[in-house]
mmCIF file of C-alpha atoms in Angstrom:
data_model
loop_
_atom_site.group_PDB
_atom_site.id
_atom_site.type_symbol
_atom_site.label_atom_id
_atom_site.label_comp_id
_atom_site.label_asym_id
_atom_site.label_seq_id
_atom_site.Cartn_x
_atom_site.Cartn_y
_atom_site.Cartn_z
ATOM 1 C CA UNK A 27 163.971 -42.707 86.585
ATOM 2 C CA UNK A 28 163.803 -45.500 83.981
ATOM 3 C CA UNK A 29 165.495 -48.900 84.826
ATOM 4 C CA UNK A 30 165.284 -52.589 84.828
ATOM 5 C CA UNK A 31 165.749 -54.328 87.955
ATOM 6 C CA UNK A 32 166.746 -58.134 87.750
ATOM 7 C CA UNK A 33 166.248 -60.891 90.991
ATOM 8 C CA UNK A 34 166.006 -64.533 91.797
ATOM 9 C CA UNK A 35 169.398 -65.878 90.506
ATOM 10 C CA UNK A 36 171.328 -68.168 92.788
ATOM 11 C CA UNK A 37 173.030 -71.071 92.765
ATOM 12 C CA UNK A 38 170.395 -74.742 91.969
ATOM 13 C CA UNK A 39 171.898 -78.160 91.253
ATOM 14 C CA UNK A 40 171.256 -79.532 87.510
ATOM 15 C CA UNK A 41 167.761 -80.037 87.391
ATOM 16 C CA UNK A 42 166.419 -77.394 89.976
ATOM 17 C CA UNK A 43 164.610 -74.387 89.153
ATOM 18 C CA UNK A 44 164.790 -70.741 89.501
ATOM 19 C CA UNK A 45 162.162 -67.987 88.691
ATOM 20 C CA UNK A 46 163.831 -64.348 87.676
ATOM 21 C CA UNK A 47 162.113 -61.273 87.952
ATOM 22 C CA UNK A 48 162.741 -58.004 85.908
ATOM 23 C CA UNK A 49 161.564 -55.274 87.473
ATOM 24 C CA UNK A 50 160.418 -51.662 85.615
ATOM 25 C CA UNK A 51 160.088 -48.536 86.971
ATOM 26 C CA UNK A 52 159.715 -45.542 85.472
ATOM 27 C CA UNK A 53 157.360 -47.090 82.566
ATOM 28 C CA UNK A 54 154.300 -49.434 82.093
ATOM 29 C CA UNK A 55 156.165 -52.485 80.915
ATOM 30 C CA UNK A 56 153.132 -54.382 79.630
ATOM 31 C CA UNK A 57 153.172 -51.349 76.824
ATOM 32 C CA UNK A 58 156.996 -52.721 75.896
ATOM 33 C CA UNK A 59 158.616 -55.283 74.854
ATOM 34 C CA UNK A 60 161.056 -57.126 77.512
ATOM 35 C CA UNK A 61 163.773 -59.557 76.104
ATOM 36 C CA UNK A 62 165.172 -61.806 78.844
ATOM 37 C CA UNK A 63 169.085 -62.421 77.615
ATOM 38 C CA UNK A 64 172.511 -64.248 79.041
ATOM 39 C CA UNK A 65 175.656 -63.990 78.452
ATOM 40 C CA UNK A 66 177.996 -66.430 79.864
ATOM 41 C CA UNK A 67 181.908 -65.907 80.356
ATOM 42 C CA UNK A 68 183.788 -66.485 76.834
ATOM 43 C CA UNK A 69 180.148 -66.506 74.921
ATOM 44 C CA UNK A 70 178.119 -64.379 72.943
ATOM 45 C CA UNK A 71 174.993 -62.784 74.193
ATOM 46 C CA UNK A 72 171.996 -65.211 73.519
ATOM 47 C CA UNK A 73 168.056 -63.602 73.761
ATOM 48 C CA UNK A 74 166.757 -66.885 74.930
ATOM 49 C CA UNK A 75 163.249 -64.914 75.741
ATOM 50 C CA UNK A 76 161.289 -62.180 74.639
ATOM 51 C CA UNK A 77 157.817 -61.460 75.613
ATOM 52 C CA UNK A 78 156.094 -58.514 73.490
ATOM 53 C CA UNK A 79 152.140 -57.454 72.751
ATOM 54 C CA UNK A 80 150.005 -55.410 69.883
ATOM 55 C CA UNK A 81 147.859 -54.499 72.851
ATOM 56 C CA UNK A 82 145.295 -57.336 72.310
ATOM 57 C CA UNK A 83 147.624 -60.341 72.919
ATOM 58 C CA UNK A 84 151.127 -61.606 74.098
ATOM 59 C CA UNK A 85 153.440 -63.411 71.793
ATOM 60 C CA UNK A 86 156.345 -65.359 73.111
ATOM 61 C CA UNK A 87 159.372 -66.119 71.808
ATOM 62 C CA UNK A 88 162.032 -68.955 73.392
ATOM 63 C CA UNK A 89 165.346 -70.039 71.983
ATOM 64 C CA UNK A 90 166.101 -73.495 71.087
ATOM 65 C CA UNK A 91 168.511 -73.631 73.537
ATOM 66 C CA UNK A 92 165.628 -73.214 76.250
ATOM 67 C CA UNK A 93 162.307 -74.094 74.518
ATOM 68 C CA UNK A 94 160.066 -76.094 76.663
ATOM 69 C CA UNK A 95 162.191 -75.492 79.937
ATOM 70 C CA UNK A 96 161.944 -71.849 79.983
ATOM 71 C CA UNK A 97 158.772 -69.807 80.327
ATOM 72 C CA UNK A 98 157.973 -66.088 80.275
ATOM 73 C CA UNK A 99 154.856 -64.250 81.447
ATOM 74 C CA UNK A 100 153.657 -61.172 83.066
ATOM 75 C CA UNK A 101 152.506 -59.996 86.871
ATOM 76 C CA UNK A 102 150.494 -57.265 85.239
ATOM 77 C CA UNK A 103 149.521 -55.561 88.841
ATOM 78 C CA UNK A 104 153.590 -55.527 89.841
ATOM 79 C CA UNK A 105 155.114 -54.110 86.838
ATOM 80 C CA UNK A 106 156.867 -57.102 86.551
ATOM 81 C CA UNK A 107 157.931 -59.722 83.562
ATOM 82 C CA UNK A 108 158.928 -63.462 84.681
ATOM 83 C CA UNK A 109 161.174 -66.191 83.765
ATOM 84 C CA UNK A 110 160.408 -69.795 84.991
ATOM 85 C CA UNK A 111 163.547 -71.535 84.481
ATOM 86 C CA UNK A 112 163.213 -75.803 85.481
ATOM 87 C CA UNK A 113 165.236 -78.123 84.251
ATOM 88 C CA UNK A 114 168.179 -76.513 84.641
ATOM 89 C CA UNK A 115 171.590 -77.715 83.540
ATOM 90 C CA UNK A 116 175.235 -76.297 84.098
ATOM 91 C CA UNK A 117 174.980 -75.040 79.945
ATOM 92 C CA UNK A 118 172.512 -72.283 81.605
ATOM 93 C CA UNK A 119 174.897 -70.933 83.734
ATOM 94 C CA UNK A 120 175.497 -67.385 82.747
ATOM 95 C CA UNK A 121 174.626 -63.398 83.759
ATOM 96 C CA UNK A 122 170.940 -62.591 83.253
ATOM 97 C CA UNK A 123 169.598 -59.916 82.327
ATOM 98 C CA UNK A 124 166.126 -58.443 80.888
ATOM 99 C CA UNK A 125 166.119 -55.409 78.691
ATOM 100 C CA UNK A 126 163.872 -52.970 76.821
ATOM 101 C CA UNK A 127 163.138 -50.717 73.797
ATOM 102 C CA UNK A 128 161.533 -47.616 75.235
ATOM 103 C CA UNK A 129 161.529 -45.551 72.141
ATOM 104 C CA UNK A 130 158.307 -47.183 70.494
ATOM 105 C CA UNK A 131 155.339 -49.124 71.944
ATOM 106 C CA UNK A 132 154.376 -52.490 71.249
ATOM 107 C CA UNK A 133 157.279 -53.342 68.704
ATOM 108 C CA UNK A 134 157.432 -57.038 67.982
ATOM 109 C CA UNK A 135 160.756 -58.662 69.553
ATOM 110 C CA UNK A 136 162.387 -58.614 66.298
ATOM 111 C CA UNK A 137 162.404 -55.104 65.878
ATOM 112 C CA UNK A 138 163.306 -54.059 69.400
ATOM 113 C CA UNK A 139 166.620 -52.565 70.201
ATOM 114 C CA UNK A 140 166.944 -53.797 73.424
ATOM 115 C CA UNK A 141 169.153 -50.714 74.359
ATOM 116 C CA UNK A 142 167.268 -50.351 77.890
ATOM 117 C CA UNK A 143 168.845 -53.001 80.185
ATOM 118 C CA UNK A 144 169.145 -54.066 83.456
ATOM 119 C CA UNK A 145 172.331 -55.090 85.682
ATOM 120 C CA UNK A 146 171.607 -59.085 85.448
ATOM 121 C CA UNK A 147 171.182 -61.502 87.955
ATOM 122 C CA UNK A 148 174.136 -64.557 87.934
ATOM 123 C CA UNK A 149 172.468 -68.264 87.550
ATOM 124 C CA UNK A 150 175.457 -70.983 88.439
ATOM 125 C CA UNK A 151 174.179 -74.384 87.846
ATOM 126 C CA UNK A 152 176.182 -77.051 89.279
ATOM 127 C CA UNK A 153 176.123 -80.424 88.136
#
C-alpha cells in the first residue's frame, strides 16, 4: 500500500527546533518528488519545501516565508525525506504535511501534482 507517513511535530518555544519526517512506503521516494506543505487554521495551503531529482542531482526549493530556517534532505537507506525546522516562530504554527506525485518519475516540483499526501503532523510554536 502507498502512503506518506508524517512525525516529529510537537509543541517548541519561539526559537526551538523540530525535525519532521515523511515516511514512504509502498514506493522508492528518492525516484519522486516530495513537497513538504502547511496549512494553518483560517490560511491557505503554503508548499514551503519541495525536494525533487533528474536522477543525477537534488534541487531544493524553500519559500520565502522559511528560506534559510528550513532545510530539506534525504535518509536515502530509510525511505525517508527530512525537514530541519530552527528558528522557529509562532507564524510556523500550522498542520504539516509531505506529499507526492506518483504518476511520473523525477518531475521537477513545479510540475508535480502533489495528489499523494500524508495525514500531517501539528507544529504549535509558542511564543
Amino acid at each position: 500500500q502507498v502512503q506518506l507517513v508524517e512525525s516529529g511535530g510537537g509543541s517548541v518555544h519561539a526559537g526551538g527546533s523540530l525535525r519532521l519526517s515523511c515516511l514512504g512506503s509502498g514506493f522508492f521516494v528518492d525516484y519522486y518528488t516530495i513537497g513538504w506543505f502547511r496549512q494553518a487554521p483560517g490560511k491557505e495551503r503554503e508548499m514551503i519545501s519541495c525536494i525533487s531529482s533528474n536522477s543525477r542531482e537534488d534541487s531544493k526549493f524553500y519559500a520565502d516565508s522559511v528560506k534559510g530556517r528550513f532545510t530539506i534532505s534525504r535518509a536515502k537507506d530509510k525511505n525517508v525525506i527530512y525537514l530541519q525546522m530552527d528558528n522557529l516562530t509562532p507564524d510556523d504554527t500550522a498542520l504539516y504535511y509531505c506529499a507526492t506525485d506518483l504518476s511520473v518519475a523525477f518531475l521537477s516540483c513545479t510540475s508535480a501534482d502533489f495528489s499523494t499526501r500524508g495525514q500531517g503532523t501539528q507544529v504549535t510554536v509558542s511564543s
